[in-house]
XYZ file of N, CA and C in Angstrom:
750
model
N 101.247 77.300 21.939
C 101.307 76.730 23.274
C 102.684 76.127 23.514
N 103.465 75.466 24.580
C 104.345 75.249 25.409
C 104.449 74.219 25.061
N 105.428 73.247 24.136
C 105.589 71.636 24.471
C 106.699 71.366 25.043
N 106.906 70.690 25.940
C 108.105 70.595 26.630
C 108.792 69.094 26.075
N 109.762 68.992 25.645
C 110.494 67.879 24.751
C 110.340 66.860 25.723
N 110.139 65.757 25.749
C 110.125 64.259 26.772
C 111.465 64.334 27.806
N 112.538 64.605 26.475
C 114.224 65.054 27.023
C 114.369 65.468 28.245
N 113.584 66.793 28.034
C 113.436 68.021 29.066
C 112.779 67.858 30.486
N 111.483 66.794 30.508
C 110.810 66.463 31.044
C 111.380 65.027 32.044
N 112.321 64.961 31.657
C 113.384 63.609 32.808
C 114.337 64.405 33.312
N 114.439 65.685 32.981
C 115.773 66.399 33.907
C 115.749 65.882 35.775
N 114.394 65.777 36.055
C 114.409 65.356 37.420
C 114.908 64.529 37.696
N 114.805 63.459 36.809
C 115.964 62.183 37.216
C 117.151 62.239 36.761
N 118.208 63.228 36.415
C 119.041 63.205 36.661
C 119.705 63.793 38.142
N 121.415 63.635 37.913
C 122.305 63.601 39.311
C 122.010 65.140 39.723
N 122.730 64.931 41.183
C 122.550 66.159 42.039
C 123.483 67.032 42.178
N 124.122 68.125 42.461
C 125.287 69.002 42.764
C 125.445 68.708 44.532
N 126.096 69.092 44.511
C 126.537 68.699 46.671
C 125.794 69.419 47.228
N 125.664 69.191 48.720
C 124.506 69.425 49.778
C 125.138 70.936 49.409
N 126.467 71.269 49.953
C 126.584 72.568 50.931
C 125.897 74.021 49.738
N 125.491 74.633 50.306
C 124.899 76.077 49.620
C 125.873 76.491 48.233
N 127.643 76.488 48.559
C 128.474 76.946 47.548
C 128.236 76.038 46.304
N 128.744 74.796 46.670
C 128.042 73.753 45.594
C 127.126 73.761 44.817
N 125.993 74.241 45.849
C 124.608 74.674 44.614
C 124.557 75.959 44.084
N 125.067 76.876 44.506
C 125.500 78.181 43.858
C 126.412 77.669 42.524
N 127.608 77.409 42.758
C 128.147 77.103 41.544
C 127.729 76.006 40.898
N 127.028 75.063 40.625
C 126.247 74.272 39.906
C 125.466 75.122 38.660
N 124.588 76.031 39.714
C 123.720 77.082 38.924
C 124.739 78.152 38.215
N 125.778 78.487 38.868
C 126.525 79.499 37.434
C 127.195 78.727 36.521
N 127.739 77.124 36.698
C 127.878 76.609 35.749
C 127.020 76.727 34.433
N 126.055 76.283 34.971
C 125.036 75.281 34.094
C 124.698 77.438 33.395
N 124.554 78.382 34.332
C 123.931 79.734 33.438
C 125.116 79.997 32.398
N 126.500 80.016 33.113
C 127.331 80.441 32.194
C 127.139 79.509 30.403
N 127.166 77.997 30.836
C 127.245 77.929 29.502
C 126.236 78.443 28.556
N 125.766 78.946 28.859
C 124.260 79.430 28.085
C 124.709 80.817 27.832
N 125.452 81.509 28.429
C 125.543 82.529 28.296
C 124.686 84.121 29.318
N 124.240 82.881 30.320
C 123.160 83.740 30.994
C 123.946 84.396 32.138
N 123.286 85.462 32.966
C 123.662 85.730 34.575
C 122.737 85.806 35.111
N 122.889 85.990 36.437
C 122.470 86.005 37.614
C 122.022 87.588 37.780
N 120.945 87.708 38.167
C 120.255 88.924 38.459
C 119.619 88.950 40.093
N 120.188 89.823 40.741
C 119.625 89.966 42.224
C 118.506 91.107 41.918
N 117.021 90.998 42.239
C 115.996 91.656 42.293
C 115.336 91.770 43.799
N 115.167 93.060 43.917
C 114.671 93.467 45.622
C 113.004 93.901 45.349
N 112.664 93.294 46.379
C 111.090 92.931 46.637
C 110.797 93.604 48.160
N 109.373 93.847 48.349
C 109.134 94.167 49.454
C 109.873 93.404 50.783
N 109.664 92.090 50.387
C 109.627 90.912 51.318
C 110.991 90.430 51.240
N 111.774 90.467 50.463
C 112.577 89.296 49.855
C 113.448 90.115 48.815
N 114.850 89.633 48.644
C 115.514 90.193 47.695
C 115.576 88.512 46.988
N 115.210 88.372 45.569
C 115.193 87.360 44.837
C 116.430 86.921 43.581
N 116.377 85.977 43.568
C 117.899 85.685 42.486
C 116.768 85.215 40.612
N 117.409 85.622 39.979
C 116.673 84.986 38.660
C 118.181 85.230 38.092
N 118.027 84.116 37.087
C 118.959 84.008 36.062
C 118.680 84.522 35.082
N 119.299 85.265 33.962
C 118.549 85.483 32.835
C 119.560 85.721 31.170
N 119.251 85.579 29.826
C 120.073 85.976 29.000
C 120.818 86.913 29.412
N 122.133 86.992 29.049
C 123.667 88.361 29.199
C 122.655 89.074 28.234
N 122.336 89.073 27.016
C 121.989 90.007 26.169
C 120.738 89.996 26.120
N 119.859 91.060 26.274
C 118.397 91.336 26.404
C 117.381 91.297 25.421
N 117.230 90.707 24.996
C 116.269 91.075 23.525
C 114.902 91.263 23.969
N 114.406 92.469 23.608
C 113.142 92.901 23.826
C 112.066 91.795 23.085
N 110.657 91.555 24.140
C 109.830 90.804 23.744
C 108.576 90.651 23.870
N 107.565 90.754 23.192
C 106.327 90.860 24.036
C 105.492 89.930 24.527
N 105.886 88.455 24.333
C 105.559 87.718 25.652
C 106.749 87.083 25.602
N 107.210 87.406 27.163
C 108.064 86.651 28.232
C 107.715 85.178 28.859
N 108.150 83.936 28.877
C 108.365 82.967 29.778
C 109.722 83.015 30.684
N 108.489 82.661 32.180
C 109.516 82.649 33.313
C 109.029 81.188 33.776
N 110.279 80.952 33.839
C 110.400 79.200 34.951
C 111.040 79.754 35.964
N 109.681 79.266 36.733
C 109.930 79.344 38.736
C 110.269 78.157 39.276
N 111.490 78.356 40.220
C 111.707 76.971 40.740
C 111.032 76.106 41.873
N 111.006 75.046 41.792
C 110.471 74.253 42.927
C 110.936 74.560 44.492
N 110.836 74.032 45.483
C 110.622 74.120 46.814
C 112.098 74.191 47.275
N 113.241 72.961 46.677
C 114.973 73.124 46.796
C 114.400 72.385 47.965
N 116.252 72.572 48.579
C 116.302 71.807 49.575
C 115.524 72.200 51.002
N 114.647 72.116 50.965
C 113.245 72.472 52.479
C 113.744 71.726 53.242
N 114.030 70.600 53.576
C 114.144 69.937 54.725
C 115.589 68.927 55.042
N 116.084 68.822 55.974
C 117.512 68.148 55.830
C 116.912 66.723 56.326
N 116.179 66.859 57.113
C 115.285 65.498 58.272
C 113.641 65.804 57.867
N 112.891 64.800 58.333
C 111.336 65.213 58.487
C 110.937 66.164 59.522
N 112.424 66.429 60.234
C 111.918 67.189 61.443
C 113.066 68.732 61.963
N 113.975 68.529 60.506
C 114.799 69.462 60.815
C 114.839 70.163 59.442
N 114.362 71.195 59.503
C 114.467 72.146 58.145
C 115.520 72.415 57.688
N 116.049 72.796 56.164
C 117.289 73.314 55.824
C 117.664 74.779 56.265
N 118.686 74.909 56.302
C 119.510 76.471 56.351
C 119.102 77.121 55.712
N 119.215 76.495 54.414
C 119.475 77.390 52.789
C 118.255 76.415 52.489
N 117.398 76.856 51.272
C 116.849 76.263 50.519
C 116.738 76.499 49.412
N 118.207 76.271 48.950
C 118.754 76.387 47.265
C 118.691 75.018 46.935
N 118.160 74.861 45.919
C 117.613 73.046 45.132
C 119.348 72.345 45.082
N 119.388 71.257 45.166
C 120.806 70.812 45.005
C 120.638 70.158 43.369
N 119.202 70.291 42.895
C 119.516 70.145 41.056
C 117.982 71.114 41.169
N 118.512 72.026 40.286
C 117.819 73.448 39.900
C 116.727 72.453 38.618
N 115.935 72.028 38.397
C 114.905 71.466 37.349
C 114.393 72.615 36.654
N 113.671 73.851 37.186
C 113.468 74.822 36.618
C 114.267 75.554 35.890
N 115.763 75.446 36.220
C 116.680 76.707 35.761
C 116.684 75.791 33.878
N 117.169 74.025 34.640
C 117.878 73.582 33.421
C 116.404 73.633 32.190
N 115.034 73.637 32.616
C 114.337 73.952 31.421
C 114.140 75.171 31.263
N 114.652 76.328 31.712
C 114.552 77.756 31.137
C 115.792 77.500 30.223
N 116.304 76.910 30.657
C 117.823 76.826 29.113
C 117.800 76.377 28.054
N 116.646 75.406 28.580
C 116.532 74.559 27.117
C 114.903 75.110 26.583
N 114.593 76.313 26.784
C 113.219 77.101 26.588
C 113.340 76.438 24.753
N 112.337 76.069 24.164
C 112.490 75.904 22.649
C 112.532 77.354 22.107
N 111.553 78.196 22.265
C 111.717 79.286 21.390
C 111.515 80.571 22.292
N 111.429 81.648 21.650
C 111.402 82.889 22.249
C 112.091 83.179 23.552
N 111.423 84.529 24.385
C 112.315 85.154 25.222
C 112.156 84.055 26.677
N 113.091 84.026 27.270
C 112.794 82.808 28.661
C 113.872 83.380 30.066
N 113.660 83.372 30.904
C 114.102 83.753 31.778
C 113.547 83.093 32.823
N 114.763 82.727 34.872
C 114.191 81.698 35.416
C 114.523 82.536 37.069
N 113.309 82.157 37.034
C 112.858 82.828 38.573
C 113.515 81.895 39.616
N 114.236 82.056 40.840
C 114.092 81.430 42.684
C 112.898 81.470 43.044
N 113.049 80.931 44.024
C 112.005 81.303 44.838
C 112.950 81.804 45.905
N 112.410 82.144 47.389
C 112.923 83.295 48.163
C 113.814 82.439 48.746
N 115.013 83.509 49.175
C 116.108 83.138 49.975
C 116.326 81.783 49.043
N 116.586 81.325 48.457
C 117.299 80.241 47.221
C 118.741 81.384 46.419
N 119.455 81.133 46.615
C 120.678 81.806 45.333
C 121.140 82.940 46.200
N 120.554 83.022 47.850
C 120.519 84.381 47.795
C 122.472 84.480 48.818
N 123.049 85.397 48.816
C 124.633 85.652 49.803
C 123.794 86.314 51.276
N 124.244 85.716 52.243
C 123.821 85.993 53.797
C 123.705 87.573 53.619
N 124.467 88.416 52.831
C 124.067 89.770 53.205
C 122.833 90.313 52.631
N 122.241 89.474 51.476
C 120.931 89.583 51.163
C 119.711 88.689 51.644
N 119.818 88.066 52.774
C 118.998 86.836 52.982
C 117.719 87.694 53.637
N 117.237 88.801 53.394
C 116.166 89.698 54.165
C 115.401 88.622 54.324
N 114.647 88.350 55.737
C 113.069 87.824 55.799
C 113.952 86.315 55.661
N 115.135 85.943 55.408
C 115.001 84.746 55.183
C 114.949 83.693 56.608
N 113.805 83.238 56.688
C 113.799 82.359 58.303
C 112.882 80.882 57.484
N 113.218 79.785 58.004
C 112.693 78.158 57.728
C 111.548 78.375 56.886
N 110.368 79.193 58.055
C 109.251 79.246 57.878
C 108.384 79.440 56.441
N 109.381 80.184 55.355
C 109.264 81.126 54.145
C 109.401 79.421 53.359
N 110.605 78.316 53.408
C 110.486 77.592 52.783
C 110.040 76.040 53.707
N 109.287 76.202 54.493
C 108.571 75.202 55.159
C 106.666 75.549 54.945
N 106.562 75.777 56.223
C 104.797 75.783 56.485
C 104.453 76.728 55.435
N 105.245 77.949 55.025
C 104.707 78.964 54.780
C 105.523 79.520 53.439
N 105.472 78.221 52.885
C 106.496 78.331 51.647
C 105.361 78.803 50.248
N 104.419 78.805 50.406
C 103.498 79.541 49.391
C 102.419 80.832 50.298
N 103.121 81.039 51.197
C 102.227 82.248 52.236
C 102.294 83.895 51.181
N 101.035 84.352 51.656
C 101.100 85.940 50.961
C 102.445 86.378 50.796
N 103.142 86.872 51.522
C 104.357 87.552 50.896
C 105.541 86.985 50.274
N 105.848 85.339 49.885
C 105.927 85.051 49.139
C 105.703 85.192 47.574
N 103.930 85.012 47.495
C 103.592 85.392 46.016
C 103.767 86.544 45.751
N 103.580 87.535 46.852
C 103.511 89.055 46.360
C 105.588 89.102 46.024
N 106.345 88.878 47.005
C 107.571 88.774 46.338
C 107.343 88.532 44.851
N 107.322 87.282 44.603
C 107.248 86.377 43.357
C 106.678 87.234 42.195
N 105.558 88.015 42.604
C 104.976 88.560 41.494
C 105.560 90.030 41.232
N 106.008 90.684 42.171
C 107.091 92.073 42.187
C 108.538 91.953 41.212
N 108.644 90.341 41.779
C 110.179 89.976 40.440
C 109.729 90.041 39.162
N 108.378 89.595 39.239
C 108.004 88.556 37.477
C 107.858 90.413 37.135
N 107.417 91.278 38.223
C 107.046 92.792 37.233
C 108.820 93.589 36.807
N 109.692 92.585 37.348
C 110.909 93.358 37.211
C 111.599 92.968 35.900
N 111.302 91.569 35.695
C 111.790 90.847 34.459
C 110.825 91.219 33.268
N 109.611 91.564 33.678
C 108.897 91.573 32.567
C 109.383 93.047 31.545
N 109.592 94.142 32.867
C 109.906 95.638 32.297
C 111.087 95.113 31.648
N 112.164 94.342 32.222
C 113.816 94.298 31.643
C 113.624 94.143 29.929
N 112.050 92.788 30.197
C 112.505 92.607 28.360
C 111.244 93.520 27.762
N 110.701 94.909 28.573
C 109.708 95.118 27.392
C 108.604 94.098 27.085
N 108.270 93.135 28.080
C 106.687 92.139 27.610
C 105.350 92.629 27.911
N 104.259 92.958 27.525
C 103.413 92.802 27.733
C 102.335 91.675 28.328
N 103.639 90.185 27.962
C 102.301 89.008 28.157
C 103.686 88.088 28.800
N 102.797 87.491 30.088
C 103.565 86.188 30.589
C 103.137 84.748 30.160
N 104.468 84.170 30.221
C 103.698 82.553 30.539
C 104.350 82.349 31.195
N 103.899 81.579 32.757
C 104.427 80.977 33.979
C 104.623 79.677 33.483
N 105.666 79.060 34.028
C 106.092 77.580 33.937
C 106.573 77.168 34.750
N 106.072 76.619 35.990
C 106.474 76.259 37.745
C 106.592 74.712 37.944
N 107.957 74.291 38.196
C 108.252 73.337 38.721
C 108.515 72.843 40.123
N 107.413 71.248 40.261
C 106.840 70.728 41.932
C 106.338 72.613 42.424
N 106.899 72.640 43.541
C 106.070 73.926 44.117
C 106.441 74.748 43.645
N 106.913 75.335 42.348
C 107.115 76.546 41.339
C 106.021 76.595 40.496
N 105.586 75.675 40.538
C 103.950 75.325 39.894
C 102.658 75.640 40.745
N 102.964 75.989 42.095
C 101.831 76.338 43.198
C 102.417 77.771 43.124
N 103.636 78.020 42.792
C 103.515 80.042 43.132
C 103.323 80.736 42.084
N 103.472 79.500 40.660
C 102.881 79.959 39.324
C 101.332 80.273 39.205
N 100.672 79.448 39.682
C 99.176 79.656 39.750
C 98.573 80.632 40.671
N 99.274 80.599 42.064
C 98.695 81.497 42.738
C 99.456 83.475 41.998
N 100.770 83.491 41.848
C 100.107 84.382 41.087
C 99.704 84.739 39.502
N 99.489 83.688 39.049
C 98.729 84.095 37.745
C 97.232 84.257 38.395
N 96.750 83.872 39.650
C 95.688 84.158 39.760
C 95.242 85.617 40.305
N 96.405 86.196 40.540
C 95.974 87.544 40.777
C 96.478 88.499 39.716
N 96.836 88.517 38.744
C 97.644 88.967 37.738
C 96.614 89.001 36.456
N 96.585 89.778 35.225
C 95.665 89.971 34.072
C 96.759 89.691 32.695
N 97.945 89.632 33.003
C 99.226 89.756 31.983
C 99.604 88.408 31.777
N 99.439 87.445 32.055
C 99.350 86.119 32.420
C 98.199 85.408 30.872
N 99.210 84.895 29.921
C 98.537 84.333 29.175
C 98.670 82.860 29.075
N 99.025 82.123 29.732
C 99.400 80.273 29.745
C 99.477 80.180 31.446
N 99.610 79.335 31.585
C 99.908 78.398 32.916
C 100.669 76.957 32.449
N 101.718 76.883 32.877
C 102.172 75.867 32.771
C 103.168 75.527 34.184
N 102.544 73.805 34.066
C 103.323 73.236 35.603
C 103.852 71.805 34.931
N 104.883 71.503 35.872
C 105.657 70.420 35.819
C 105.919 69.680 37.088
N 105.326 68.524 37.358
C 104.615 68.008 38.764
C 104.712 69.054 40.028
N 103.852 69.729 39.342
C 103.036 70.938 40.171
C 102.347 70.862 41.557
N 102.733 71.006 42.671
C 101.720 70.980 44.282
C 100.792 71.944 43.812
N 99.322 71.688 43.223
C 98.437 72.450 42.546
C 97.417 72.271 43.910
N 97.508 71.381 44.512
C 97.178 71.397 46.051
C 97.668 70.832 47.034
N 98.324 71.607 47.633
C 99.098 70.964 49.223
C 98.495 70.801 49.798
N 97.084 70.588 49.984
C 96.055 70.209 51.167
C 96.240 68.463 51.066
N 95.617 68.824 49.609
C 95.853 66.855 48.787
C 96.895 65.889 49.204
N 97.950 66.945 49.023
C 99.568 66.869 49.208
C 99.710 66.153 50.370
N 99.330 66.905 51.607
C 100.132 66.648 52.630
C 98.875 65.573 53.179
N 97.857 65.580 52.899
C 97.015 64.223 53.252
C 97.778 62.765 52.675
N 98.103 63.100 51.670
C 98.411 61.552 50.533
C 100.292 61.080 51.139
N 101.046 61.989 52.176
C 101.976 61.767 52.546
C 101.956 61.771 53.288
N 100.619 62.103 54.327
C 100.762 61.910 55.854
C 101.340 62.540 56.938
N 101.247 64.459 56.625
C 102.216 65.098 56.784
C 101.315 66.573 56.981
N 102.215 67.237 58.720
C 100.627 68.270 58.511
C 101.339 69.528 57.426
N 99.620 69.462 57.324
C 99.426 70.565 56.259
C 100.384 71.663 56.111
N 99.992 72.567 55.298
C 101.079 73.855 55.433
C 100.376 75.098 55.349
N 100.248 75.052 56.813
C 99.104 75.763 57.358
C 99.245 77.368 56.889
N 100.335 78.198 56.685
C 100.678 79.434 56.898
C 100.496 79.557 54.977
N 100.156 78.240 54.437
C 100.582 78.820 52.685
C 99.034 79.058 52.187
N 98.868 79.852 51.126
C 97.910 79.874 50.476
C 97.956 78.421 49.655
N 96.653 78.303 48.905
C 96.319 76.991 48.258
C 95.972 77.250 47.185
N 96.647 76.674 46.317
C 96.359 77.021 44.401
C 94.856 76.847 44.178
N 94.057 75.440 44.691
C 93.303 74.812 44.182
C 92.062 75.897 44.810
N 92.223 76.463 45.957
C 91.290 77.559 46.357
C 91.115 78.801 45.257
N 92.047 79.190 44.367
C 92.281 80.292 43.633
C 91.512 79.817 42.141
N 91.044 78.352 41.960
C 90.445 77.977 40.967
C 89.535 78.897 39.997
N 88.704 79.834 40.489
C 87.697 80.854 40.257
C 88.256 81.385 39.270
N 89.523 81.982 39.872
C 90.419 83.343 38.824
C 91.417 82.659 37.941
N 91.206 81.160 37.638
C 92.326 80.587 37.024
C 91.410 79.835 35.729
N 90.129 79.472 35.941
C 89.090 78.456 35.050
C 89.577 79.137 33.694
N 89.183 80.552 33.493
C 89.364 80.949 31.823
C 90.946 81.292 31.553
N 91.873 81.078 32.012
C 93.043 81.003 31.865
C 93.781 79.806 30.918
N 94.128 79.781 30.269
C 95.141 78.248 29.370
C 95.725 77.928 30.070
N 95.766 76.266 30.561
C 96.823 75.501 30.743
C 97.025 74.386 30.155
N 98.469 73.936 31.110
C 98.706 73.011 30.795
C 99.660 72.053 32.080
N 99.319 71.176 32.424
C 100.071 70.640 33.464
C 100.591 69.149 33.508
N 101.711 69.134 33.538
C 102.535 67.441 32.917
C 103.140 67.153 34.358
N 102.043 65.485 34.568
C 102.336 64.958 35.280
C 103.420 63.272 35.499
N 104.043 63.270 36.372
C 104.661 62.044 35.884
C 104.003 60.862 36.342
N 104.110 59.976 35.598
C 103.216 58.312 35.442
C 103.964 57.884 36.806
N 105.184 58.030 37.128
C 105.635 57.529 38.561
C 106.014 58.120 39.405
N 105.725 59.218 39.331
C 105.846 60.267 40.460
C 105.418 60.078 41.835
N 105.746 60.107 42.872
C 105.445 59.359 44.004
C 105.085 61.016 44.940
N 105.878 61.505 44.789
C 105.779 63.147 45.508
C 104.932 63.869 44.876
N 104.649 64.244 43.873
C 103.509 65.246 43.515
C 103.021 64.112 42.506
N 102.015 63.834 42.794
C 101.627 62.558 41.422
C 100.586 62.813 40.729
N 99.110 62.490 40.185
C 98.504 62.356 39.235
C 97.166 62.646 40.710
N 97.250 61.967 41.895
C 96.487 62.392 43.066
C 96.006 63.799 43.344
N 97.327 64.252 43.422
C 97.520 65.684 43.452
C 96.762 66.623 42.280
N 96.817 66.355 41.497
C 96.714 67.240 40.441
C 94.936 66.884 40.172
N 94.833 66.055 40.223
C 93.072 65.266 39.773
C 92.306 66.588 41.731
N 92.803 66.600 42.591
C 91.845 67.201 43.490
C 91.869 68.648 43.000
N 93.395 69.174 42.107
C 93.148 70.599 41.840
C 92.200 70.741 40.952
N 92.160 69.912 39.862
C 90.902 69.697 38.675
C 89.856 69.698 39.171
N 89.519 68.824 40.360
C 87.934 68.591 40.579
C 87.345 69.873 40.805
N 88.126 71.013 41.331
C 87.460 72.049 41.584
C 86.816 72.904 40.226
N 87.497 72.497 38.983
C 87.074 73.338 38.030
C 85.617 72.582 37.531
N 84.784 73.040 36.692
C 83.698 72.300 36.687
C 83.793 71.611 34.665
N 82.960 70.482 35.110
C 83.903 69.879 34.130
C 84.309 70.142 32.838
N 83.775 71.398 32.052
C 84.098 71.971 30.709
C 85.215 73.135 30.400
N 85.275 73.018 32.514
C 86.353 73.947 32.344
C 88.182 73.497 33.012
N 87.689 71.989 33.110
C 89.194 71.599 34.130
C 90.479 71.486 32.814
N 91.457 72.447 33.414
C 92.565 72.388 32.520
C 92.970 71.014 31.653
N 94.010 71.346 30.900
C 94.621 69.953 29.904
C 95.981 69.430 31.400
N 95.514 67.994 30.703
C 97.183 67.867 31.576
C 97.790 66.376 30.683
């Protein structure tokens, strides 16, 4: 199973890279280069997607992918971002510091992406409708592109804040999917946007609805003791749905 070092698990509280899009672009090839990784552009029905991944490929038969959180969604409560590239990537920096085996780190849409690839990219994809069907189906078309690159047979998802809601929704349609792992995970934005006072997000699918196809699945989900945005609230309404011999570890 997945332990994520305590270390690893405060990356959120560290500093930010600058607002503008270039800034967070080069933040993220910083932080890939020293690792030795690149940047991989992958085309999807919906969406042409950015993942970072090892320069050198080593074949593997189970793959971990870290999906990133939501990025910068909103500039105001009432004015959405341009771009919604994270101004500190949390997902990328724990695919780097993966402890063992093969690891590689998913965007989410229009995040990393150059205006001549921004297909489909409009607010809506990272606002209301930032976990909507063609999202996951994107999401899950990449995870089938990375998976062929290294030769895996078996995934483990590892989704950070809302990289943790597009981890579940598609491990819930997926059979290759052997772990679940989230890192203050929106495991329900219904919960979510009640406990912040904020309407719903009407156009997204809902993890905690997908419960059915997720009960015999392994997880694991680490929440933070002071987390104010996705907190311990959140995560206890995605549980209640499982019944009680079957609600994940967290």
């Amino acid at each position: 199973s997945l332990r994520l070092p305590i270390g690893v698990l405060l990356l959120a509280l560290t500093g930010c890279a600058g607002v503008s899009p270039q800034a967070r672009w080069e933040h993220a090839e910083r932080l890939a280069a020293r690792a030795d990784w690149q940047k991989l552009r992958l085309p999807t029905d919906a969406f042409i997607l950015s993942a970072y991944v090892p320069r050198h490929t080593v074949p593997a038969d189970t793959l971990t992918i870290y999906i990133e959180g939501d990025g910068l969604a909103w500039l105001t409560r009432s004015r959405p971002a341009s771009d919604p590239t994270p101004r500190n990537p949390v997902a990328l920096e724990l695919a780097l510091r993966h402890p063992r085996g093969a690891a590689v780190y998913l965007a989410r849409p229009c995040q990393y992406v150059e205006a001549i690839d921004a297909k489909n990219c409009r607010p809506i994809f990272w606002t209301a409708g930032r976990f909507a069907p063609p999202v996951i189906e994107a999401s899950s078309q990449a995870i089938d592109a990375l998976k062929q690159r290294h030769g895996a047979t078996r995934l483990v998802l590892v989704g950070y804040s809302g990289g943790g809601a597009v981890a579940a929704l598609v491990a819930a349609q997926r059979n290759d999917v052997v772990r679940l792992v989230t890192v203050a995970g929106n495991l329900d934005h219904r919960a979510w946007a009640e406990m912040h006072g904020i309407p719903a997000l009407a156009d997204s699918l809902n993890p905690a609805d997908a419960w059915r196809a997720l009960r015999a699945l392994p997880q694991r989900h680490f929440v933070g003791g002071r987390d104010t945005v996705v907190g311990r609230r959140v995560t206890d309404a995605f549980l209640a749905r499982f019944p009680p011999q079957q609600q994940p570890e967290v």
